[in-house]
XYZ file of C-alpha atoms in Angstrom:
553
model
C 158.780 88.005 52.765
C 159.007 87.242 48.870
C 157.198 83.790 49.880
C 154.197 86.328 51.675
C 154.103 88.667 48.511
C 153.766 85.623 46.250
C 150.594 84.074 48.830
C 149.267 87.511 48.724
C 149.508 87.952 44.877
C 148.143 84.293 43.975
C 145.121 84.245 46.356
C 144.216 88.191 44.726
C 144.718 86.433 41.315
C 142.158 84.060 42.213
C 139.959 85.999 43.344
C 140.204 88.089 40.408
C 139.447 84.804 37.822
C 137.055 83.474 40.300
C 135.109 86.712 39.555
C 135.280 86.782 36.127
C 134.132 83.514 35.570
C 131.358 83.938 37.880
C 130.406 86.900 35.967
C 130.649 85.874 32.056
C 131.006 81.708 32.387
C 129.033 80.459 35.062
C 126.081 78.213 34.347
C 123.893 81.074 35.924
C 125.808 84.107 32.943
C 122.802 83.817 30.965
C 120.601 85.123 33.796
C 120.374 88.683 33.838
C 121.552 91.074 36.937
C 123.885 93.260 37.806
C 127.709 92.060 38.078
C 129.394 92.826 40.360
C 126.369 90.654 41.953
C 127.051 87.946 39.609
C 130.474 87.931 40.453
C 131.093 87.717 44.079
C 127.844 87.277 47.078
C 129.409 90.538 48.962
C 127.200 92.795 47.204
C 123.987 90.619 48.403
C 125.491 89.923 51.912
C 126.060 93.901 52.709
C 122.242 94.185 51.886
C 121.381 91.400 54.163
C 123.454 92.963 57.213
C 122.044 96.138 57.020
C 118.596 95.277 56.252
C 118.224 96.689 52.815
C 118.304 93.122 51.079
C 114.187 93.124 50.453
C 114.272 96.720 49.253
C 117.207 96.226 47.101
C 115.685 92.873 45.566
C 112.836 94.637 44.594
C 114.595 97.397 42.749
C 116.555 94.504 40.494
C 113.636 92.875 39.732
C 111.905 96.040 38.410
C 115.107 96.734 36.569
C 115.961 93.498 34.903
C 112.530 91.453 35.158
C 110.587 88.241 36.799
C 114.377 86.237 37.285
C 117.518 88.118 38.466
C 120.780 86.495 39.394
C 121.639 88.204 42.747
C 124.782 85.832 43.552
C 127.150 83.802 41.519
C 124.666 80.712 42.130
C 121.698 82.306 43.526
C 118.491 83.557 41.530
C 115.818 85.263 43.246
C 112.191 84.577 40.981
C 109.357 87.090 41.115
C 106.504 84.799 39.046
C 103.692 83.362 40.767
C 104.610 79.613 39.254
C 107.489 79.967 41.518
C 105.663 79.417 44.590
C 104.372 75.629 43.669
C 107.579 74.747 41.576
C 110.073 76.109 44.345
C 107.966 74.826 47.598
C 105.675 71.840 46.477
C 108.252 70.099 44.938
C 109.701 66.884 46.591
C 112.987 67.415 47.163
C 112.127 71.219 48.408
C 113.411 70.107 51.795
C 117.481 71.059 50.779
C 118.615 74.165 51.798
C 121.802 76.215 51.479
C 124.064 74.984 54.804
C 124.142 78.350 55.812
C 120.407 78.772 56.002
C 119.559 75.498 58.022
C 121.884 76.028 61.355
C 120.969 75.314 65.047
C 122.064 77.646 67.585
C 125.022 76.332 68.994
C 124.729 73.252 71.997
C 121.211 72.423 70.413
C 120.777 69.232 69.054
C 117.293 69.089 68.629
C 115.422 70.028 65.370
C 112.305 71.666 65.171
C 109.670 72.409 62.330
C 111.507 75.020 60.685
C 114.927 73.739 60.654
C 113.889 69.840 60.532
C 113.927 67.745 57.258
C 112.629 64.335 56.220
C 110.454 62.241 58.554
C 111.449 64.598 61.450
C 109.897 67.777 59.290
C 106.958 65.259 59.026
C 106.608 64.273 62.722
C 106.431 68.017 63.862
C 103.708 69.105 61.215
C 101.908 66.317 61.958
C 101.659 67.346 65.964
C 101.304 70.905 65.539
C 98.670 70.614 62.700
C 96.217 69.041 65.692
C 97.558 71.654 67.907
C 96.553 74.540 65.364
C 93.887 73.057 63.770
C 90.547 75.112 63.020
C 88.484 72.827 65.623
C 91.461 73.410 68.311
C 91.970 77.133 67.553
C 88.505 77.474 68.346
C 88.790 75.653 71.864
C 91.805 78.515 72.637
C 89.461 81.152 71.470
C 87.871 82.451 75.462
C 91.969 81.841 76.250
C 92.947 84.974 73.474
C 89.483 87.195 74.137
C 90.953 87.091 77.532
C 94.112 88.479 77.133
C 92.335 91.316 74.093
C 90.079 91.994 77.568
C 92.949 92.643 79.594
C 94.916 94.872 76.721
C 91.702 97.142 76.556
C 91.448 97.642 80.716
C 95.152 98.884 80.562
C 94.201 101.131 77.646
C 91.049 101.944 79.596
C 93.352 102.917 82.896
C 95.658 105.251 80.827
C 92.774 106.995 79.134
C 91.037 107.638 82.801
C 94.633 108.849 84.311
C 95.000 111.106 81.602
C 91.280 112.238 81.338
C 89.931 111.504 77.868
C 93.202 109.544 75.844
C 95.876 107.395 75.848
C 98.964 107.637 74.306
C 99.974 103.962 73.254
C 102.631 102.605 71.485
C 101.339 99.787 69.234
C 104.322 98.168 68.234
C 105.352 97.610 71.840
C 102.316 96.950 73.211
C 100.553 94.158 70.095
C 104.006 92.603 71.041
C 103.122 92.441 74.839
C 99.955 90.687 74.224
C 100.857 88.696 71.416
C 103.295 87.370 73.391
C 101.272 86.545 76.902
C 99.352 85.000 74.461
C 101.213 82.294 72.805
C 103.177 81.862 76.360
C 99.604 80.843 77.777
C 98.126 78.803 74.460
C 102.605 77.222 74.398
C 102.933 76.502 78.230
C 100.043 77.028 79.979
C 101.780 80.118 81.775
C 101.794 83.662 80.463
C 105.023 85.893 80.498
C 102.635 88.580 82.217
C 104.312 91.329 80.074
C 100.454 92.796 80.190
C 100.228 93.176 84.008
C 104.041 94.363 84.299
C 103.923 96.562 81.402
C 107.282 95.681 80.335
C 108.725 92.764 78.056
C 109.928 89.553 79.200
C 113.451 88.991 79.116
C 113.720 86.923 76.431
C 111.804 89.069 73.875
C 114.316 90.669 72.754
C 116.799 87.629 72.334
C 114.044 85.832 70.683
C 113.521 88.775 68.785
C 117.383 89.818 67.355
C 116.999 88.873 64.008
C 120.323 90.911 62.656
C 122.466 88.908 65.013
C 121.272 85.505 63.350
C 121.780 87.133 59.810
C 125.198 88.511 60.236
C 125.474 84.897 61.767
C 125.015 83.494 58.389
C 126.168 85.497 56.243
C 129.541 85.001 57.930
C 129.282 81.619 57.279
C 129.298 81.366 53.546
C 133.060 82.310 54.478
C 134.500 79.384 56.440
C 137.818 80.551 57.754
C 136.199 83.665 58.847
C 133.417 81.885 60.102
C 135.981 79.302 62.508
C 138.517 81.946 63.550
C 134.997 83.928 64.934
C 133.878 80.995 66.868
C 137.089 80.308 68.168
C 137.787 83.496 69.895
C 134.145 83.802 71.103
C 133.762 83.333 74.715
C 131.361 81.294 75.883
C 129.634 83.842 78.537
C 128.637 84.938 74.574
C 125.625 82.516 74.647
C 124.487 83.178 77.912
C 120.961 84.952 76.510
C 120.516 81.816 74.510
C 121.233 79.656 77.474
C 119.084 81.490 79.504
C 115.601 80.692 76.763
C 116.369 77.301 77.117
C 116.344 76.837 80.646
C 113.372 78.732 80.879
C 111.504 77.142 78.335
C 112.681 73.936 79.913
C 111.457 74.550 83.471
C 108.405 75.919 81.910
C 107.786 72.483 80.251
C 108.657 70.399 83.417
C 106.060 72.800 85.082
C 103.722 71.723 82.767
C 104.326 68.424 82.929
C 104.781 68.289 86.591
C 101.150 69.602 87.504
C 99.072 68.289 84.426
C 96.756 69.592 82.203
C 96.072 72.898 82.274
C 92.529 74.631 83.464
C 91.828 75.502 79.149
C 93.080 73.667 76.036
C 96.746 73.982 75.370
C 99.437 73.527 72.985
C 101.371 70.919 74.978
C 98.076 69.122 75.682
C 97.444 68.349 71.573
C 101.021 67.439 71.595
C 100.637 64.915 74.387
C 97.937 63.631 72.677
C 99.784 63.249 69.164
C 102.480 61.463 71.455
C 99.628 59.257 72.411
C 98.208 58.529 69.053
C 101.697 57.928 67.059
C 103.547 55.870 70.261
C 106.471 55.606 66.937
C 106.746 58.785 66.218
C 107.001 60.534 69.431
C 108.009 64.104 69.428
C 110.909 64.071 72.708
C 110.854 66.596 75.720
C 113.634 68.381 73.824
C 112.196 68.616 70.807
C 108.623 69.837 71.950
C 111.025 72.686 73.911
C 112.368 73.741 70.548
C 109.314 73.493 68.688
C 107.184 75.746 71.097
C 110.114 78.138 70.979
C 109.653 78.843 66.731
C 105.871 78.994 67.936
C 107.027 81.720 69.940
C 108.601 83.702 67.837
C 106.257 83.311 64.879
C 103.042 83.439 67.018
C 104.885 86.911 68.668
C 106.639 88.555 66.181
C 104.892 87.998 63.333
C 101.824 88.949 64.406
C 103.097 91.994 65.532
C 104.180 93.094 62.217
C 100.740 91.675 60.832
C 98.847 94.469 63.979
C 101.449 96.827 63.403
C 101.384 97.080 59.375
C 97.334 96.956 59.752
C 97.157 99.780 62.551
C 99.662 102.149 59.925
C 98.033 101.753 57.130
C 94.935 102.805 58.606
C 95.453 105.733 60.226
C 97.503 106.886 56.917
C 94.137 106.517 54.809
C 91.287 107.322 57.473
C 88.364 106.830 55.138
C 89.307 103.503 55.047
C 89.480 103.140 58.858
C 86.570 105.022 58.959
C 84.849 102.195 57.082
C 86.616 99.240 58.913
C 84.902 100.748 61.996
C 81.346 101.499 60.925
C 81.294 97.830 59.440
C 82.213 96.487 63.181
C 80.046 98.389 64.709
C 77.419 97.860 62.625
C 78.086 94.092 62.792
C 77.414 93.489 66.607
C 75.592 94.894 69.187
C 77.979 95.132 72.035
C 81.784 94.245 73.006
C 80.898 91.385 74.551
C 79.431 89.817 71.756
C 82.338 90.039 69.095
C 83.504 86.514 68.468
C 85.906 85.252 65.709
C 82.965 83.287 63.642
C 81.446 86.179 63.235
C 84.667 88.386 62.543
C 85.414 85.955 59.641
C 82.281 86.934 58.116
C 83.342 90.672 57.992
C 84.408 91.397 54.351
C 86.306 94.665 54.963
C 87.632 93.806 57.961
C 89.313 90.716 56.578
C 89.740 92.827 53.230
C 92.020 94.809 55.585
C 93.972 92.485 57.048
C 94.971 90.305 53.748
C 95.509 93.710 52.094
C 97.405 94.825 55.439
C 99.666 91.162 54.731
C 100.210 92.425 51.368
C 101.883 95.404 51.955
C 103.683 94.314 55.056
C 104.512 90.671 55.177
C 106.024 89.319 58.168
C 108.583 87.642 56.386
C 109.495 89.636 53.729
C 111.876 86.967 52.177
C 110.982 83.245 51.991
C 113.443 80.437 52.770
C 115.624 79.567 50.294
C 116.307 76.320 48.289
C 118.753 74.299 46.676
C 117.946 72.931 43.555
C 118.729 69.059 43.248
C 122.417 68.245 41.758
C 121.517 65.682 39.571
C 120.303 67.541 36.589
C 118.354 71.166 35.843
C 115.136 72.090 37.255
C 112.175 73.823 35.764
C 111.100 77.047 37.388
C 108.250 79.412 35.831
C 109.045 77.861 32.662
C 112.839 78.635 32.975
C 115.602 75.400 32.657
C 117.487 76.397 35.871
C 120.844 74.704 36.575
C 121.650 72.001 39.121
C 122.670 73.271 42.458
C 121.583 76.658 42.080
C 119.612 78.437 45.220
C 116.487 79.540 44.936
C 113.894 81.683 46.791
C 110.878 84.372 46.364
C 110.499 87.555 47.731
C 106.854 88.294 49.031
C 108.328 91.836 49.269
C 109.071 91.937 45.704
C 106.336 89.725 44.709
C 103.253 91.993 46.303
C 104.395 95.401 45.658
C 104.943 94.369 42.015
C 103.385 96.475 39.517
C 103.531 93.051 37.258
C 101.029 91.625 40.050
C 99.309 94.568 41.443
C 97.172 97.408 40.255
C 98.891 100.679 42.000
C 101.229 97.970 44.281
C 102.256 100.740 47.361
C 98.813 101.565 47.497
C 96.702 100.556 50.696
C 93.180 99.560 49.063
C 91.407 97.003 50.918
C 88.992 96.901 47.862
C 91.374 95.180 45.990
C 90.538 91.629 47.973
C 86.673 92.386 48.083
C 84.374 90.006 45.889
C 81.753 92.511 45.553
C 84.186 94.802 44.666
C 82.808 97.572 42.261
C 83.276 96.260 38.711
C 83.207 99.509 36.856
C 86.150 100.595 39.139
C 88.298 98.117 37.324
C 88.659 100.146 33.941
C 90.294 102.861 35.833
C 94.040 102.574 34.458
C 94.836 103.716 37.645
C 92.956 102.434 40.040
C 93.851 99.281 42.181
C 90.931 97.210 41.465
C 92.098 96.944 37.373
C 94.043 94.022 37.751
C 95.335 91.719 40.766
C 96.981 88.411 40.283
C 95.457 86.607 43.699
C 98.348 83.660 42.769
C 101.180 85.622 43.700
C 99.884 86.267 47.435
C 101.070 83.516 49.204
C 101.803 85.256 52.782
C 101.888 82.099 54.443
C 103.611 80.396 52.242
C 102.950 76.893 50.123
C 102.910 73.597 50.606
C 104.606 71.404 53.549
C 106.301 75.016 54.951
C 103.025 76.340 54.667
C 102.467 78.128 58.316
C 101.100 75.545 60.178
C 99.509 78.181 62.697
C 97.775 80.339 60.074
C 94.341 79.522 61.913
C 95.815 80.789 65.181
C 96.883 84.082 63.602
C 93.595 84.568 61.875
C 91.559 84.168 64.625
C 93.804 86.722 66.535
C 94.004 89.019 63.939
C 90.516 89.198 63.754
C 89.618 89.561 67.546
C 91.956 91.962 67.474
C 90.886 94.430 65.048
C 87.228 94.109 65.722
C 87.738 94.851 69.332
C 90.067 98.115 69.020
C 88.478 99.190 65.922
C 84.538 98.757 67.761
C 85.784 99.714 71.545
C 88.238 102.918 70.673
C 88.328 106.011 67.794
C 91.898 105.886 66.966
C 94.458 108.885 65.419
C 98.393 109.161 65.318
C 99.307 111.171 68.954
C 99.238 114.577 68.853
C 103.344 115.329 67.952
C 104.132 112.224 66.528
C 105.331 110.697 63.129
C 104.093 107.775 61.265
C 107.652 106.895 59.741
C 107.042 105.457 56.313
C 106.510 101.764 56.410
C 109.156 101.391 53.786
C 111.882 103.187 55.582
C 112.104 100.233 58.437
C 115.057 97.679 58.171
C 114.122 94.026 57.217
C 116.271 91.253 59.359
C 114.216 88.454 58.494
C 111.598 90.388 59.746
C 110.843 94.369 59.836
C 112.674 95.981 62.499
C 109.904 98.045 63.707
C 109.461 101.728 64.713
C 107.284 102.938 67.585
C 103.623 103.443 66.361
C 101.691 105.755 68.893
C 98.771 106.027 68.768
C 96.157 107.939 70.233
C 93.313 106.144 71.827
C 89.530 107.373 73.239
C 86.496 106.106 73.697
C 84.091 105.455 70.508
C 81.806 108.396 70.280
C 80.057 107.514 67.123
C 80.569 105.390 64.431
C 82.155 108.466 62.331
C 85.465 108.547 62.258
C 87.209 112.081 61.623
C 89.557 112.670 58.155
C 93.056 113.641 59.185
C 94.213 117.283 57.712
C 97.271 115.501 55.815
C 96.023 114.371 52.329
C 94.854 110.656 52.195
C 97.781 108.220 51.598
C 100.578 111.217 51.979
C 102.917 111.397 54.659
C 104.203 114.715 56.644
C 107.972 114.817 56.113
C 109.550 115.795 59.526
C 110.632 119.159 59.081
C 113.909 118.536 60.419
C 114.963 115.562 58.325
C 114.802 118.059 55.357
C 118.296 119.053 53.802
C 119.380 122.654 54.423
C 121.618 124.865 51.705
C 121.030 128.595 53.060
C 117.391 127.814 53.341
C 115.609 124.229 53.878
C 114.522 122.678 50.993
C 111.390 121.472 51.560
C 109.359 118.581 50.648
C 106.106 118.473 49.265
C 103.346 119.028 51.706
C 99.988 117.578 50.500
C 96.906 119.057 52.688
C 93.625 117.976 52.164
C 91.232 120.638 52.119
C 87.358 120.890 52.532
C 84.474 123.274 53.232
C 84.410 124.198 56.963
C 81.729 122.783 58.882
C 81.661 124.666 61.651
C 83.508 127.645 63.272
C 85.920 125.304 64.844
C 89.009 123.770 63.638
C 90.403 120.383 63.647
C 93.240 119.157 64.525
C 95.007 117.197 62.243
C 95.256 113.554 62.632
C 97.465 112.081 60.533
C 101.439 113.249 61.002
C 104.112 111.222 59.309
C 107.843 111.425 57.673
């Protein structure tokens, strides 16, 4: 026992020195932060597992400025010269080992976790499969599936006689995802016509499993003893996406080219061009699977984030919609050439990407070992990790004119120029630099023209086809107040859908901006203490009332 007590006391004395020098003798002591951050990686690990790790970022980088140490060798940077001198360097290809794993039995890399000539090889294939000229050919392929998202809408509003009831979130995920299942494999995951999600959304989807996954890595013994008590009927759900991917890919192989341009077909035809570099059976599989969950997911968040931001400040979805409708004469002529050419429109959707981008957190780096690195002007020290936060980065005051505010305006050319001496106002300055929601350089999204082009369609459609309002009963809950696991963990938008009457768009009661508290997530000592409640108020117009149309916690 003696022999226990002295273990016990000699590994708690280590851990004890290990903590002070982190703290007040570590290469990175000069950086400010808080300590107990600087001296042990729990502090930044409990944000990451319960999806506060964006939020929290954010607050430390308003408290202590553009660089804050947030573990003993880990700086997070919040200055726009990070982008190029983090992700265009060279050598940005080395990542912390606990940020490049493959799930476990896969040996196959794909574009996110691959380095080197393999990280070259994919990029190469998927930038003809995404390519402006090839997006275009999968254009008809998207409007199709937009087509079918409106009839469903169109049968709920006729079954309930006026309006539908829809739940974004859920339902920008079901066609997102038919989508890039028909543009990946040539064979949708029907999600649409079932009105329910595919089995393996919500594996694909589980982003807090693969963080806890890696944040119990940076502690190998815990990390071993895990794996070697998990059963293997653990991986079953992961099992289960490969072997459907795989017999979705022999499918495709099996009875040719599809009957419209493909994914897989630009990727036979890189095979054909670069007979050297081939990209194997396995590794298209894994590649197409990352297309999944970006060209699903993401976009999601990117409908989702656009579709609450609008309906919390109507007059600027009321001028979204009067510019679409405007802009063509019917549905059926609303194409994605012309939806590029709409400046609020696309005003709303980089502005949308802004305030909700569907990575929150970049990837992180390792600096090279050999000797110090210049970031943003700063002499960082070898080995230390790296990373931005385009959560920090847009919503920073340092950046952005009135950062949490939704204002289109802000990315519009033509953009009234006496509006920018307003102290206040969001137009008075903007540092375009900083927004980088795709990224820079070789990690650069190589299906940005993919997502454009959907976001677009999108949009324009609903916004032309539909007058839109939060359900009657419901609550917008505050963007903010969502979990981030890699991406935002999402809560259920409904909203209320009828036919386009004009192209006026009725002001919601709540005041532009605000959001209603729900009454019963108010604290209660004797009496409730209430929140503020902001109304917006105006002349009556008539002798009937309105009802309200924006309702939100």
């Amino acid at each position: 026992m003696g022999l226990v007590l002295k273990a016990v006391c000699a590994y708690v004395l280590y851990v004890i020195s290990r903590a002070i020098y982190n703290a007040f003798f570590h290469p990175l002591a000069r950086f400010p932060g808080p300590k107990a951050w600087s001296a042990s990686r729990i502090p930044y690990l409990f944000t990451l597992v319960t999806g506060q790790n964006s939020f929290r970022i954010k607050a430390l980088h308003d408290e202590y400025g553009p660089v804050v140490r947030v573990a003993p060798n880990e700086l997070h940077i919040n200055d726009p010269r990070a982008w190029n001198d983090i992700y265009m360097r060279k050598d940005s290809e080395i990542r912390p080992p606990q940020w490049g794993m493959r799930p476990p039995g896969i040996e196959s890399y794909n574009v996110i976790s691959g380095v080197g000539s393999d990280h070259g090889r994919f990029r190469k294939a998927l930038g003809m499969a995404f390519s402006e000229e090839a997006v275009k050919e999968y254009e008809p392929t998207v409007r199709s599936y937009f087509n079918k998202f409106t009839a469903r809408i169109d049968e709920l509003i006729a079954k309930n006689k006026g309006s539908a009831v829809v739940d974004m979130v859920k339902w920008s995920n079901f066609t997102t995802f038919d989508i890039i299942g028909e543009l990946a494999w040539s064979k949708s995951y029907d999600c649409l016509d079932t009105g329910a999600g595919h089995a393996i959304m919500g594996v694909l989807s589980h982003f807090q499993g693969v963080i806890i996954a890696a944040a119990i890595t940076y502690y190998p013994w815990i990390n071993n003893a895990l794996m070697a008590i998990t059963p293997r009927s653990a991986f079953e759900d992961l099992k289960m996406i490969f072997n459907d991917g795989h017999e979705r890919l022999q499918n495709r192989i099996k009875h040719g080219p599809s009957g419209h341009p493909d994914v897989l077909g630009h990727l036979a035809e890189y095979n054909k061009q670069n007979p050297t570099a081939k990209i194997t059976d396995d590794e298209i599989e894994q590649n197409v699977f990352s297309c999944l969950v970006a060209g699903s997911e993401c976009l999601t968040t990117a409908f989702s984030g656009a579709f609450h931001y609008l309906l919390v400040y109507p007059s600027k979805l009321k001028r979204a919609q009067e510019e679409v409708r405007a802009a063509f004469s019917s549905e059926a002529s609303i194409n994605a050439t012309d939806a590029a050419k709409l400046e609020y429109l696309n005003a709303v959707i980089e502005e949308s990407l802004r305030l909700c981008p569907p990575l929150p957190d970049m990837l992180r780096r390792q600096l090279p070992s050999e000797a110090p690195t210049t970031i943003a002007g700063r002499v960082i020290p070898p080995n230390t990790v790296v990373s931005v936060s385009c959560y920090s980065m847009f919503r920073s005051a340092s950046h952005f004119s009135s950062p949490d505010t939704f204002a289109p305006e802000r990315f519009l050319k033509s953009a009234d120029e006496s509006e920018k001496w307003s102290p206040d106002s969001p137009l008075n300055h903007n540092d375009m630099a900083a927004f980088k929601p795709w990224g820079v350089g070789p990690r650069e999204c190589p299906a940005q023209p993919l997502a454009r082009l959907e976001m677009r369609l999108f949009l324009a459609v609903l916004l032309y086809r539909y007058d839109l309002k939060v359900a009657e009963g419901s609550y917008l809950t505050k963007w903010t107040s969502q979990q981030v696991f890699e991406t935002w963990q999402k809560d259920p938008l409904n909203v209320e859908f009828s036919p386009a009457v004009s192209s006026s768009v009725m002001a919601a009661g709540v005041a532009e901006g605000s959001y209603l508290t729900k009454w019963t997530s108010q604290q209660v000592f004797e009496t409730w203490q209430k929140d503020p409640l902001n109304v917006e108020f105006s002349p009556a117009v008539s002798s009937s009332v309105m009802a309200a149309g924006v309702a939100a916690p």
